[in-house]
Amino acid sequence: MADVTDLSTTSEELPPAAVEPADQSGEPAATPAEPRSGPWPLRRLIAVGVLTITAFSILAVLFGGLALANLAHARDQAVNQVDPAVQQALRLDASLLDQETGVRGYALSGQPDFLAPYTSGLATQRDAVGRLEPLLTNLPTAAADLRTVNAAVNAWRSSYAEPTIQKVRSIGRPLVASDANLGKSYFDTVRAGVTTLERDLGQAHQQAVTTLDHSATVLDSVCIGIAVVLVVIVALLGFGLRAAALRPLDRLAGEVRQIAAGAFEHPVEQSGPREVRALGADVNRMRERILHELSAVRSGHAVLDARTNELQRSNAELEQFAYVASHDLQEPLRKVASFCQLLQRRYGGQLDERADQYIGFAVDGAKRMQVLINDLLAFSRVGRMVAEQVPVPASALVEQAKANLAAAVNQTHARIEVGELPVVMAEVPLLTAVFQNLLGNALKFHGEASPEITVAARRDGENWLFSVADNGIGIDADYAERIFVIFQRLHGKGEYPGTGIGLAMCRKIVEHHGGRIWLDTTVTSGSRFCFTLPALPEEEEADD
């Protein structure tokens, strides 16, 4: 008989105060629900942090955008308005000087070539004034200066330049120096207006540069302020989250580790955000449930210990019975069989026919009793007398079984076809007995034709699926489970010999090797037995 493994574990009993009171159903009493007042829940802390960062981001974008807009406006004012206006004012001044120089040179020389600066200067003046007017839209003082300059230029041109040119053309000769210098007072007014315009534009340029520098400084200050405030907010959020959530979680994790290490009596402290406190309460309830279950398990172990001891005593008695069956019972049987055979040989034919028949019955019964006892001993040793399992080719086991059945194979003229079989981990004598029993049944229960037996195997996931098929009388599907029960026979002792233990032993051996065996009920002609065995790892199988 198989030994029973002792599953009990010795452990100290819990103190009565360690187990929480249980309700009528046997479950530990539920911990009261966490009140909703108290520390903020973790989701609220996270929401406040997210809202704070979002609000700060919006403000940072707003202030940064305003600073950038001011900087862009100041740069546009300086680069696109004031600086171009200064350049056009200089062009205007140069064009007016060209006009004055051209008119005076023409008056003193009477040569038409001297009017070229006047003509080009007049065109340049008109272009410069045309460009200045839109640039001075936001500079009212400079715009007023430009109007003053235009009025003075028009007065100089109408009062001096145009009359002087007409006069030189009409008389056909140059004017005297005193007449040529008559327009100096008019042009001094023009020059004074241009000087005022340039001075006001210079002041506007300086103011634009100052505004641009200030805007750049403001932008730098805003960026630095945003960075500093961001660092402060992140630091506050980090420290706040650590203090409010991470530390309570660390404490809870430490207490859970203590419980996991076996300190089930240690209560879990509930602190931190509401979710962490709720988790601590759940862990505490789980601890109480474990205590309750542990108490029940220890009580069950005590019962199991008693049953284990009883099973060990029973196994010892069965071991003793097996010893008696293998030695003490067989000796009287051998004597009974021997003396019955002596009676048969010495007095055979001297007694009446009925006496000879009785002696034959006694001899046959003694022999069958010996076979039955030997089969029972072999059945009881499976799984009890464990030998080392080694990798072995299944084909070698089949060949050994065929050699053991050589007489029956020759007598029945059987043909046994063996396919490609794998290497399996097995106890060689036991697995050989499986193949020998299956082949022996196929040879025993054959029909009128000679037995044809096929042994094959194929991979089925992590197992090898073996099959032994024959063309014999077959087995009804209704008896697919009954045939694996010990001493169950489907035929009388007079039809087929045997004790009805073979298939039961096959099942016990296959299950001992980690597989299972069954009758394939889909076969309509003959019979086919299938069983599985665990496959070896690929590397070990390849080496074998």
Coordinates of C-alpha atoms in Angstrom, one line a residue, residues 20-21 28-36 270 274 277-282 284-285 288:
E20 CA -11.3 39.0 16.6
P21 CA -14.9 38.1 17.6
P28 CA -14.7 38.0 11.7
A29 CA -16.7 41.1 12.6
A30 CA -16.4 43.9 10.0
T31 CA -14.4 46.9 10.9
P32 CA -16.6 50.1 11.1
A33 CA -16.6 52.2 8.0
E34 CA -14.1 55.0 7.8
P35 CA -15.8 58.4 8.5
R36 CA -15.9 60.8 5.7
Q270 CA -4.6 53.8 9.7
R274 CA -8.7 58.6 3.0
R277 CA -6.8 54.8 5.5
A278 CA -9.4 52.7 3.7
L279 CA -6.6 50.4 2.4
G280 CA -5.3 50.0 5.9
A281 CA -8.7 49.1 7.1
D282 CA -9.0 46.5 4.3
N284 CA -6.7 45.0 8.9
R285 CA -9.9 43.1 7.9
E288 CA -8.4 39.4 11.0

